[in-house]
Amino acid sequence: MSDGSSIETLLAILRTEIARLAPGDRLPSSRDLITRHGVGPVTVSRAIAQLAAEGAVVTRPGSGTYVTARPPATTAAPDTSWQSVALAGRHIDARHEETAPQEPAAGAANLSGGYLHESLQPAKTLGAALARAARRPDAWHRAPAAGLATLRALFARQAGGDHTPEDVLVTGGGQNALSMLFRATAAPGAPVLVESPTYPGALAAARAAGLRPVPVPMDAQGLRPDLLADAFAMTGARLLYCQPTVHNPTGTVLAPERRRQITDVARAAGAFLIEDDFARHLGHGRPLPRPLAADDRDGTVVHLTSLTKPASPSLRIGAVVARGPVLHRLHSLRRADDFFIARPLQEAAVELLSTPAWDRHLRSLGTELRRRCAVLSGAVARELPDWAPAAPPEGGLHLWLRLPPGLTEEAVVDAARAHRVAVDAGRRFFPAEPPAAHLRLAFAAAADPVELSEAARRLAAAARTAH
């Protein structure tokens, strides 16, 4: 039994026991709970901590754990209707939340989400890095607003070209960086050009900043420079958001001849190009092209990267690499938003990136992602031949599938849920009306390749009931 399920089981038992006790009664000791329920001391400690956080118990060191007084029962629901008036005039677009994938049900085969399964995360390496960081004498000192100099140097080297640590601002992950960038580079109401499809989190951040996402079509070679130039001319946009290296959700890598063209088109329009390089470490064992930022000296390209995807969802460390007034504006936003990123997490990131274990992790991760991609692609081709992608992605965590005629995303997603498999509907990846029905299938979120094959089998069974 996993630690999580052990804790939930013990919590359910203790809540039942607390309901029978009176306020002030003492719960069994930790030693008694360990013996009685066959769980470890960590499980007991976390369960008691959860109950204390809920206000159900209070712990008294040296004495024990006691049931607290129960709050008086209330029958009237809280009345928050007044907030509609107070919040009038400021709207946050809720489409991203409304279409966001739900947590997979227990026992479901997971083809949903954008993070590595815990078995693919370098947990021991992360733990060791955090432990070493915590032993630094200045680990809890205030961090520089721009980030630790050593960490900024590492990100500058990754961006390539002649970038220096002074061009880098450390952020709280990629999503935090996107939120800052959209607010820093365009005024509310302004258009922002995006690939179609694109990352839903970028659409949510842009809309929250009051921007209007405008779609620019892609093909098998990535964003189309000719249509990009037309979009700049028609909209007057001064901002482009794109993912030229392992695009989410399609996995496309922008063709070599287009990489310079895209930057040139943006520069000619007097626009910023936000390069989301989230998948820099998610290649499938093959070399990826260098960032667009590496060949840009004029500050057209604003480079964004993160450690979250190749390491762990909770390693909320990213970076923006930029030049000129836009970087100064980002520094101003940092001082207004949160002052600085927590130093212990930055120190842990430095430790992580500086150890040979990180390079070993990236090599093994690339091999495993390639294997999982092949397994899921083969299973889809076998079980759902009409859904097979045109070509396997060159990197990343997903397959992007176009549904055959007669199937809707809603019907397939609902049928898949009924067959205990979680998938992501394609419409949330489009800034406007989707041209067709799609699904995004994650091959990194499952426990192992066996689950991927089983998920494809369940999805095929679901498709037969979704017509």
Coordinates of C-alpha atoms in Angstrom, one line a residue:
M1 CA 0.0 0.0 0.0
S2 CA 1.4 3.5 -0.9
D3 CA 2.1 6.1 1.8
G4 CA -0.8 8.2 0.4
S5 CA -3.4 5.4 0.7
S6 CA -2.1 4.4 4.1
I7 CA -2.6 7.9 5.4
E8 CA -6.1 8.2 4.0
T9 CA -7.0 4.9 5.4
L10 CA -5.8 5.8 8.9
L11 CA -7.5 9.3 8.7
A12 CA -10.8 7.6 7.9
I13 CA -10.4 5.3 11.0
L14 CA -9.4 8.2 13.3
R15 CA -12.2 10.5 12.1
T16 CA -14.7 7.7 12.9
E17 CA -13.1 7.3 16.3
I18 CA -13.1 11.0 17.0
A19 CA -16.8 11.2 16.2
R20 CA -17.5 8.8 19.1
L21 CA -15.3 10.7 21.6
A22 CA -16.1 13.7 23.6
P23 CA -14.1 17.0 23.5
G24 CA -11.0 16.6 25.7
D25 CA -10.8 12.8 25.3
R26 CA -7.4 11.5 24.5
L27 CA -6.6 9.5 21.3
P28 CA -4.4 6.4 21.5
S29 CA -0.7 7.0 21.5
S30 CA 1.3 7.0 18.3
R31 CA 2.9 3.7 19.5
D32 CA -0.6 2.2 19.9
L33 CA -1.7 3.4 16.5
I34 CA 1.3 1.9 14.8
T35 CA 0.8 -1.5 16.5
R36 CA -3.0 -1.5 16.1
H37 CA -3.1 -0.5 12.4
G38 CA 0.1 -1.9 11.1
V39 CA 1.4 1.5 9.7
G40 CA 4.7 3.3 10.1
P41 CA 5.5 6.2 12.4
V42 CA 5.6 8.6 9.5
T43 CA 2.1 7.7 8.4
V44 CA 0.8 8.2 12.0
S45 CA 2.6 11.5 12.3
R46 CA 1.2 12.9 9.0
A47 CA -2.3 11.7 9.8
I48 CA -2.2 13.4 13.2
A49 CA -0.8 16.6 11.6
Q50 CA -3.7 16.6 9.1
L51 CA -6.3 16.2 11.8
A52 CA -4.6 19.0 13.8
A53 CA -4.7 21.3 10.7
E54 CA -8.4 20.5 10.4
G55 CA -9.0 21.5 14.0
A56 CA -10.2 18.1 15.0
V57 CA -7.5 17.4 17.5
V58 CA -4.8 19.3 19.4
T59 CA -1.4 17.8 20.3
R60 CA 0.2 18.5 23.6
P61 CA 3.9 17.6 23.7
G62 CA 4.7 15.1 26.4
S63 CA 1.0 14.5 27.1
G64 CA -0.8 13.2 24.0
T65 CA -3.4 14.1 21.3
Y66 CA -6.8 15.3 22.4
V67 CA -10.2 15.8 20.7
T68 CA -11.1 19.5 20.3
A69 CA -14.5 21.1 20.9
R70 CA -16.7 20.8 17.9
P71 CA -17.9 24.0 16.3
P72 CA -21.6 24.7 16.6
A73 CA -23.7 23.5 13.7
T74 CA -24.9 26.1 11.2
T75 CA -27.8 25.7 8.9
A76 CA -27.6 28.8 6.8
A77 CA -25.2 28.8 3.8
P78 CA -22.7 31.7 3.7
D79 CA -24.0 34.6 1.6
T80 CA -21.3 35.8 -0.7
S81 CA -23.6 37.4 -3.3
W82 CA -22.2 40.9 -2.3
Q83 CA -19.0 40.0 -4.0
S84 CA -20.5 40.1 -7.5
V85 CA -20.9 43.9 -7.1
A86 CA -17.5 44.4 -5.5
L87 CA -15.8 42.5 -8.3
A88 CA -17.6 44.2 -11.1
G89 CA -15.4 45.6 -13.8
R90 CA -12.6 43.0 -13.6
H91 CA -13.2 39.8 -15.4
I92 CA -10.9 36.8 -15.3
D93 CA -11.6 34.4 -18.2
A94 CA -12.6 31.0 -16.8
R95 CA -12.4 28.9 -20.0
H96 CA -9.1 27.4 -19.0
E97 CA -10.5 26.2 -15.6
E98 CA -13.8 25.0 -17.2
T99 CA -12.0 22.7 -19.7
A100 CA -9.0 21.7 -17.5
P101 CA -8.6 18.0 -17.1
Q102 CA -9.9 16.4 -13.9
E103 CA -7.9 14.3 -11.6
P104 CA -7.9 10.7 -12.8
A105 CA -10.2 8.5 -10.8
A106 CA -8.8 5.7 -8.7
G107 CA -7.7 2.8 -10.9
A108 CA -7.9 4.9 -14.1
A109 CA -5.2 4.5 -16.7
N110 CA -3.7 8.0 -16.9
L111 CA -3.1 9.5 -20.3
S112 CA -3.7 13.0 -19.0
G113 CA -1.6 15.9 -17.7
G114 CA 1.7 17.5 -18.4
Y115 CA 4.1 16.1 -15.7
L116 CA 6.3 13.1 -15.3
H117 CA 5.1 10.2 -13.4
E118 CA 6.8 9.9 -10.0
S119 CA 8.7 6.9 -11.2
L120 CA 10.4 9.1 -13.8
Q121 CA 11.3 11.9 -11.4
P122 CA 14.8 12.0 -9.9
A123 CA 13.5 11.8 -6.4
K124 CA 16.7 10.7 -4.7
T125 CA 18.8 13.3 -6.6
L126 CA 16.3 16.0 -5.7
G127 CA 16.3 15.0 -2.1
A128 CA 20.1 15.0 -1.9
A129 CA 20.2 18.4 -3.6
L130 CA 17.7 19.9 -1.2
A131 CA 19.6 18.4 1.8
R132 CA 22.9 19.9 0.6
A133 CA 21.2 23.2 0.0
A134 CA 19.8 23.3 3.5
R135 CA 23.2 22.8 5.0
R136 CA 24.5 26.0 3.4
P137 CA 25.1 28.6 6.1
D138 CA 23.2 31.3 4.1
A139 CA 20.4 28.9 2.9
W140 CA 17.7 31.0 4.6
H141 CA 19.1 34.4 3.8
R142 CA 17.2 36.8 1.5
A143 CA 17.9 35.9 -2.1
P144 CA 18.7 38.6 -4.8
A145 CA 15.6 39.8 -6.6
A146 CA 17.0 38.6 -9.9
G147 CA 18.0 35.2 -8.5
L148 CA 21.2 33.6 -7.3
A149 CA 24.1 34.5 -9.5
T150 CA 25.2 30.9 -9.9
L151 CA 21.7 29.8 -11.0
R152 CA 21.4 32.7 -13.4
A153 CA 24.8 31.7 -15.0
L154 CA 23.5 28.2 -15.5
F155 CA 20.4 29.4 -17.3
A156 CA 22.4 31.9 -19.4
R157 CA 24.6 29.1 -20.6
Q158 CA 21.6 27.0 -21.5
A159 CA 20.1 29.9 -23.5
G160 CA 23.3 30.1 -25.6
G161 CA 24.8 32.8 -27.6
D162 CA 26.5 35.6 -25.7
H163 CA 24.0 35.8 -22.9
T164 CA 25.3 36.5 -19.4
P165 CA 23.8 36.1 -15.9
E166 CA 22.8 39.8 -16.0
D167 CA 20.3 38.9 -18.8
V168 CA 18.5 36.3 -16.5
L169 CA 15.6 36.7 -14.1
V170 CA 14.9 33.5 -12.0
T171 CA 11.1 32.8 -11.7
G172 CA 8.8 30.6 -9.8
G173 CA 8.4 28.1 -12.7
G174 CA 7.3 28.6 -16.2
Q175 CA 3.7 29.7 -15.5
N176 CA 4.8 32.5 -13.2
A177 CA 7.2 33.7 -15.9
L178 CA 4.4 33.7 -18.5
S179 CA 2.1 35.7 -16.2
M180 CA 4.9 38.3 -15.7
L181 CA 5.8 38.4 -19.4
F182 CA 2.3 39.0 -20.7
R183 CA 1.8 41.8 -18.2
A184 CA 5.1 43.3 -18.9
T185 CA 5.0 43.3 -22.7
A186 CA 1.5 44.3 -23.7
A187 CA -1.3 46.5 -22.5
P188 CA -4.8 45.1 -21.6
G189 CA -6.9 44.7 -24.7
A190 CA -3.8 44.2 -27.0
P191 CA -3.6 41.2 -29.3
V192 CA -1.0 38.4 -28.7
L193 CA -0.3 36.0 -31.6
V194 CA -0.1 32.4 -30.6
E195 CA 0.3 29.1 -32.5
S196 CA -2.9 27.2 -33.1
P197 CA -3.1 24.9 -31.2
T198 CA -1.0 26.1 -28.2
Y199 CA -0.4 25.6 -24.5
P200 CA -3.6 26.2 -22.5
G201 CA -1.7 27.7 -19.6
A202 CA -0.4 30.4 -21.9
L203 CA -3.9 31.2 -23.1
A204 CA -5.1 31.5 -19.5
A205 CA -2.2 33.8 -18.5
A206 CA -2.7 36.0 -21.6
R207 CA -6.4 36.3 -20.9
A208 CA -5.9 37.0 -17.2
A209 CA -3.6 39.9 -18.3
G210 CA -6.4 41.2 -20.5
L211 CA -4.8 40.2 -23.8
R212 CA -6.6 38.8 -26.9
P213 CA -5.0 35.6 -28.2
V214 CA -5.0 35.5 -32.0
P215 CA -4.4 32.2 -33.7
V216 CA -1.7 31.6 -36.3
P217 CA -1.9 28.2 -38.1
M218 CA 0.8 25.6 -38.0
D219 CA 1.7 22.7 -40.3
A220 CA 3.9 19.7 -40.0
Q221 CA 7.0 22.0 -39.9
G222 CA 5.7 24.3 -37.3
L223 CA 4.5 27.9 -37.3
R224 CA 3.9 29.2 -40.8
P225 CA 6.0 32.4 -41.4
D226 CA 3.8 33.6 -44.2
L227 CA 0.7 33.6 -42.1
L228 CA 2.6 35.0 -39.2
A229 CA 3.5 38.1 -41.2
D230 CA -0.1 38.4 -42.3
A231 CA -1.3 38.2 -38.7
F232 CA 1.1 40.9 -37.6
A233 CA 0.0 43.2 -40.4
M234 CA -3.7 42.6 -39.8
T235 CA -3.7 42.9 -36.0
G236 CA -0.9 45.3 -35.3
A237 CA 0.3 42.9 -32.6
R238 CA 3.6 43.6 -30.9
L239 CA 3.8 40.2 -29.2
L240 CA 4.2 36.6 -30.3
Y241 CA 4.1 33.6 -28.0
C242 CA 5.4 30.3 -29.5
Q243 CA 7.1 27.0 -28.6
P244 CA 9.5 26.4 -31.5
T245 CA 11.3 23.4 -29.9
V246 CA 8.9 20.4 -29.1
H247 CA 5.6 22.2 -29.3
N248 CA 2.9 21.4 -26.8
P249 CA 0.6 19.7 -27.7
T250 CA 1.8 18.5 -31.2
G251 CA 5.4 17.7 -30.4
T252 CA 6.5 19.6 -33.6
V253 CA 10.0 21.1 -33.8
L254 CA 10.1 24.2 -36.0
A255 CA 11.9 23.5 -39.3
P256 CA 15.5 24.8 -39.5
E257 CA 14.7 27.2 -42.4
R258 CA 11.8 28.7 -40.5
R259 CA 13.6 29.4 -37.2
R260 CA 15.4 32.5 -38.5
Q261 CA 12.3 33.5 -40.5
I262 CA 10.1 33.6 -37.5
T263 CA 12.5 35.8 -35.6
D264 CA 13.0 38.1 -38.6
V265 CA 9.2 38.5 -39.1
A266 CA 8.8 39.4 -35.4
R267 CA 11.7 41.9 -35.6
A268 CA 10.3 43.5 -38.8
A269 CA 7.0 44.0 -36.9
G270 CA 8.7 45.6 -34.0
A271 CA 7.3 42.8 -31.8
F272 CA 8.6 40.6 -29.0
L273 CA 8.9 36.9 -29.5
I274 CA 8.4 34.9 -26.3
E275 CA 10.2 31.6 -26.9
D276 CA 8.8 29.0 -24.5
D277 CA 11.6 26.4 -24.3
F278 CA 9.9 24.3 -21.6
A279 CA 11.0 21.0 -23.4
R280 CA 14.7 21.7 -23.7
H281 CA 15.4 18.6 -21.6
L282 CA 12.6 16.4 -23.0
G283 CA 14.2 15.3 -26.3
H284 CA 13.9 11.6 -27.0
G285 CA 17.6 11.0 -27.0
R286 CA 18.1 13.1 -30.1
P287 CA 19.8 16.5 -30.2
L288 CA 17.4 19.5 -30.3
P289 CA 18.1 22.7 -32.2
R290 CA 19.6 25.5 -30.2
P291 CA 17.2 28.1 -28.8
L292 CA 16.1 31.0 -31.0
A293 CA 17.5 33.3 -28.3
A294 CA 21.0 32.0 -29.0
D295 CA 21.0 33.8 -32.4
D296 CA 19.3 37.0 -31.3
R297 CA 21.3 40.0 -30.1
D298 CA 18.7 42.7 -30.4
G299 CA 16.3 41.7 -27.6
T300 CA 13.5 40.5 -30.0
V301 CA 13.5 37.0 -28.4
V302 CA 12.5 36.7 -24.8
H303 CA 13.5 33.2 -23.7
L304 CA 11.6 31.2 -21.1
T305 CA 12.6 27.9 -19.6
S306 CA 11.8 25.8 -16.5
L307 CA 13.1 22.9 -14.5
T308 CA 9.6 21.7 -13.6
K309 CA 8.9 19.4 -16.6
P310 CA 12.2 17.4 -16.6
A311 CA 12.4 17.2 -12.8
S312 CA 9.3 17.5 -10.6
P313 CA 6.1 19.5 -10.5
S314 CA 7.2 21.0 -7.2
L315 CA 10.5 22.2 -8.4
R316 CA 9.0 25.6 -9.2
I317 CA 12.1 27.2 -10.7
G318 CA 12.3 28.7 -14.1
A319 CA 14.0 31.7 -15.8
V320 CA 13.4 34.5 -18.3
V321 CA 16.3 35.5 -20.5
A322 CA 15.9 39.0 -22.0
R323 CA 17.7 42.2 -22.9
G324 CA 16.8 45.8 -22.7
P325 CA 13.9 47.7 -21.1
V326 CA 11.7 44.6 -21.0
L327 CA 14.1 43.0 -18.5
H328 CA 14.0 46.2 -16.3
R329 CA 10.2 46.1 -16.4
L330 CA 10.3 42.4 -15.3
H331 CA 12.5 43.4 -12.4
S332 CA 9.9 46.0 -11.4
L333 CA 7.1 43.4 -11.5
R334 CA 9.2 41.1 -9.4
R335 CA 9.5 43.8 -6.7
A336 CA 5.8 44.3 -6.9
D337 CA 4.7 40.7 -7.0
D338 CA 6.9 38.7 -4.6
F339 CA 10.3 40.3 -4.0
F340 CA 12.3 37.2 -4.8
I341 CA 12.1 33.4 -5.2
A342 CA 12.6 31.3 -2.1
R343 CA 16.4 30.9 -1.6
P344 CA 16.4 27.2 -0.4
L345 CA 14.6 26.2 -3.7
Q346 CA 17.1 28.1 -5.8
E347 CA 20.0 26.6 -3.9
A348 CA 18.6 23.2 -4.4
A349 CA 18.3 23.9 -8.2
V350 CA 22.0 24.9 -8.3
E351 CA 22.9 21.7 -6.5
L352 CA 20.8 19.7 -8.8
L353 CA 22.1 21.2 -12.1
S354 CA 25.7 21.0 -10.8
T355 CA 25.8 17.3 -10.1
P356 CA 26.7 14.5 -12.6
A357 CA 23.5 12.8 -11.5
W358 CA 21.4 15.4 -13.4
D359 CA 23.1 14.6 -16.7
R360 CA 22.5 10.9 -16.0
H361 CA 18.9 11.5 -15.2
L362 CA 18.4 13.5 -18.5
R363 CA 20.0 10.7 -20.5
S364 CA 17.8 8.0 -18.9
L365 CA 14.7 10.2 -19.2
G366 CA 15.2 10.7 -22.9
T367 CA 15.6 7.0 -23.4
E368 CA 12.5 6.2 -21.4
L369 CA 10.4 8.9 -23.0
R370 CA 11.3 7.5 -26.5
R371 CA 10.4 4.0 -25.4
R372 CA 7.0 5.1 -23.9
C373 CA 6.2 7.2 -27.0
A374 CA 6.9 4.2 -29.2
V375 CA 4.7 1.9 -27.0
L376 CA 1.8 4.3 -26.9
S377 CA 2.1 5.1 -30.7
G378 CA 2.2 1.4 -31.5
A379 CA -0.8 0.6 -29.2
V380 CA -2.8 3.4 -30.7
A381 CA -2.0 2.3 -34.3
R382 CA -3.0 -1.2 -33.3
E383 CA -6.1 -0.5 -31.3
L384 CA -7.3 2.7 -33.1
P385 CA -5.7 2.8 -36.5
D386 CA -7.8 5.8 -37.7
W387 CA -6.4 7.9 -34.8
A388 CA -2.6 7.3 -35.4
P389 CA -0.6 10.5 -35.6
A390 CA 1.1 11.3 -38.9
A391 CA 4.5 11.1 -37.3
P392 CA 5.8 10.4 -33.8
P393 CA 6.8 13.6 -31.9
E394 CA 10.5 14.4 -31.7
G395 CA 10.3 15.0 -28.0
G396 CA 8.0 16.0 -25.2
L397 CA 5.4 14.1 -23.2
H398 CA 2.4 13.7 -25.5
L399 CA 0.8 12.4 -28.7
W400 CA -1.6 14.7 -30.5
L401 CA -4.4 12.8 -32.3
R402 CA -7.1 14.0 -34.7
L403 CA -10.3 12.1 -34.2
P404 CA -12.0 10.5 -37.2
P405 CA -15.2 11.9 -38.5
G406 CA -18.3 11.1 -36.5
L407 CA -16.6 11.3 -33.1
T408 CA -16.7 14.4 -30.8
E409 CA -14.2 15.2 -28.1
E410 CA -16.9 15.4 -25.4
A411 CA -18.3 11.9 -26.3
V412 CA -14.9 10.3 -26.4
V413 CA -13.7 11.9 -23.1
D414 CA -16.9 10.9 -21.3
A415 CA -16.8 7.4 -22.7
A416 CA -13.1 7.1 -21.8
R417 CA -13.8 8.2 -18.2
A418 CA -16.5 5.5 -18.0
H419 CA -13.9 3.0 -19.2
R420 CA -11.4 4.2 -16.5
V421 CA -8.9 6.0 -18.8
A422 CA -8.1 9.8 -18.5
V423 CA -7.4 11.8 -21.6
D424 CA -7.2 15.5 -22.5
A425 CA -9.8 17.0 -24.8
G426 CA -8.2 19.0 -27.7
R427 CA -10.4 22.1 -27.7
R428 CA -8.7 23.7 -24.7
F429 CA -5.5 24.0 -26.8
F430 CA -7.1 26.3 -29.4
P431 CA -7.4 30.0 -28.9
A432 CA -10.5 30.1 -31.2
E433 CA -12.8 27.5 -32.8
P434 CA -11.0 24.2 -33.3
P435 CA -10.7 23.1 -37.0
A436 CA -11.4 19.5 -36.0
A437 CA -11.7 17.3 -32.9
H438 CA -8.5 16.2 -31.2
L439 CA -7.2 14.4 -28.1
R440 CA -3.9 14.8 -26.4
L441 CA -2.5 11.6 -24.9
A442 CA 0.3 11.8 -22.3
F443 CA 2.8 8.9 -22.3
A444 CA 4.8 10.2 -19.3
A445 CA 2.0 10.3 -16.7
A446 CA 1.3 6.6 -16.7
A447 CA 3.0 4.3 -14.2
D448 CA 4.7 2.2 -16.9
P449 CA 4.5 1.0 -20.5
V450 CA 2.1 -1.7 -19.5
E451 CA -0.4 0.9 -18.4
L452 CA 0.0 2.7 -21.7
S453 CA -1.0 -0.4 -23.7
E454 CA -3.9 -1.1 -21.3
A455 CA -5.0 2.6 -21.7
A456 CA -5.1 2.3 -25.5
R457 CA -7.1 -0.9 -25.2
R458 CA -9.6 0.8 -22.9
L459 CA -9.7 3.9 -25.2
A460 CA -10.6 1.7 -28.1
A461 CA -13.4 0.1 -26.2
A462 CA -14.6 3.6 -25.2
A463 CA -14.5 4.8 -28.8
R464 CA -16.9 2.0 -29.8
T465 CA -19.5 3.4 -27.4
A466 CA -18.9 7.1 -28.2
H467 CA -20.7 7.2 -31.5

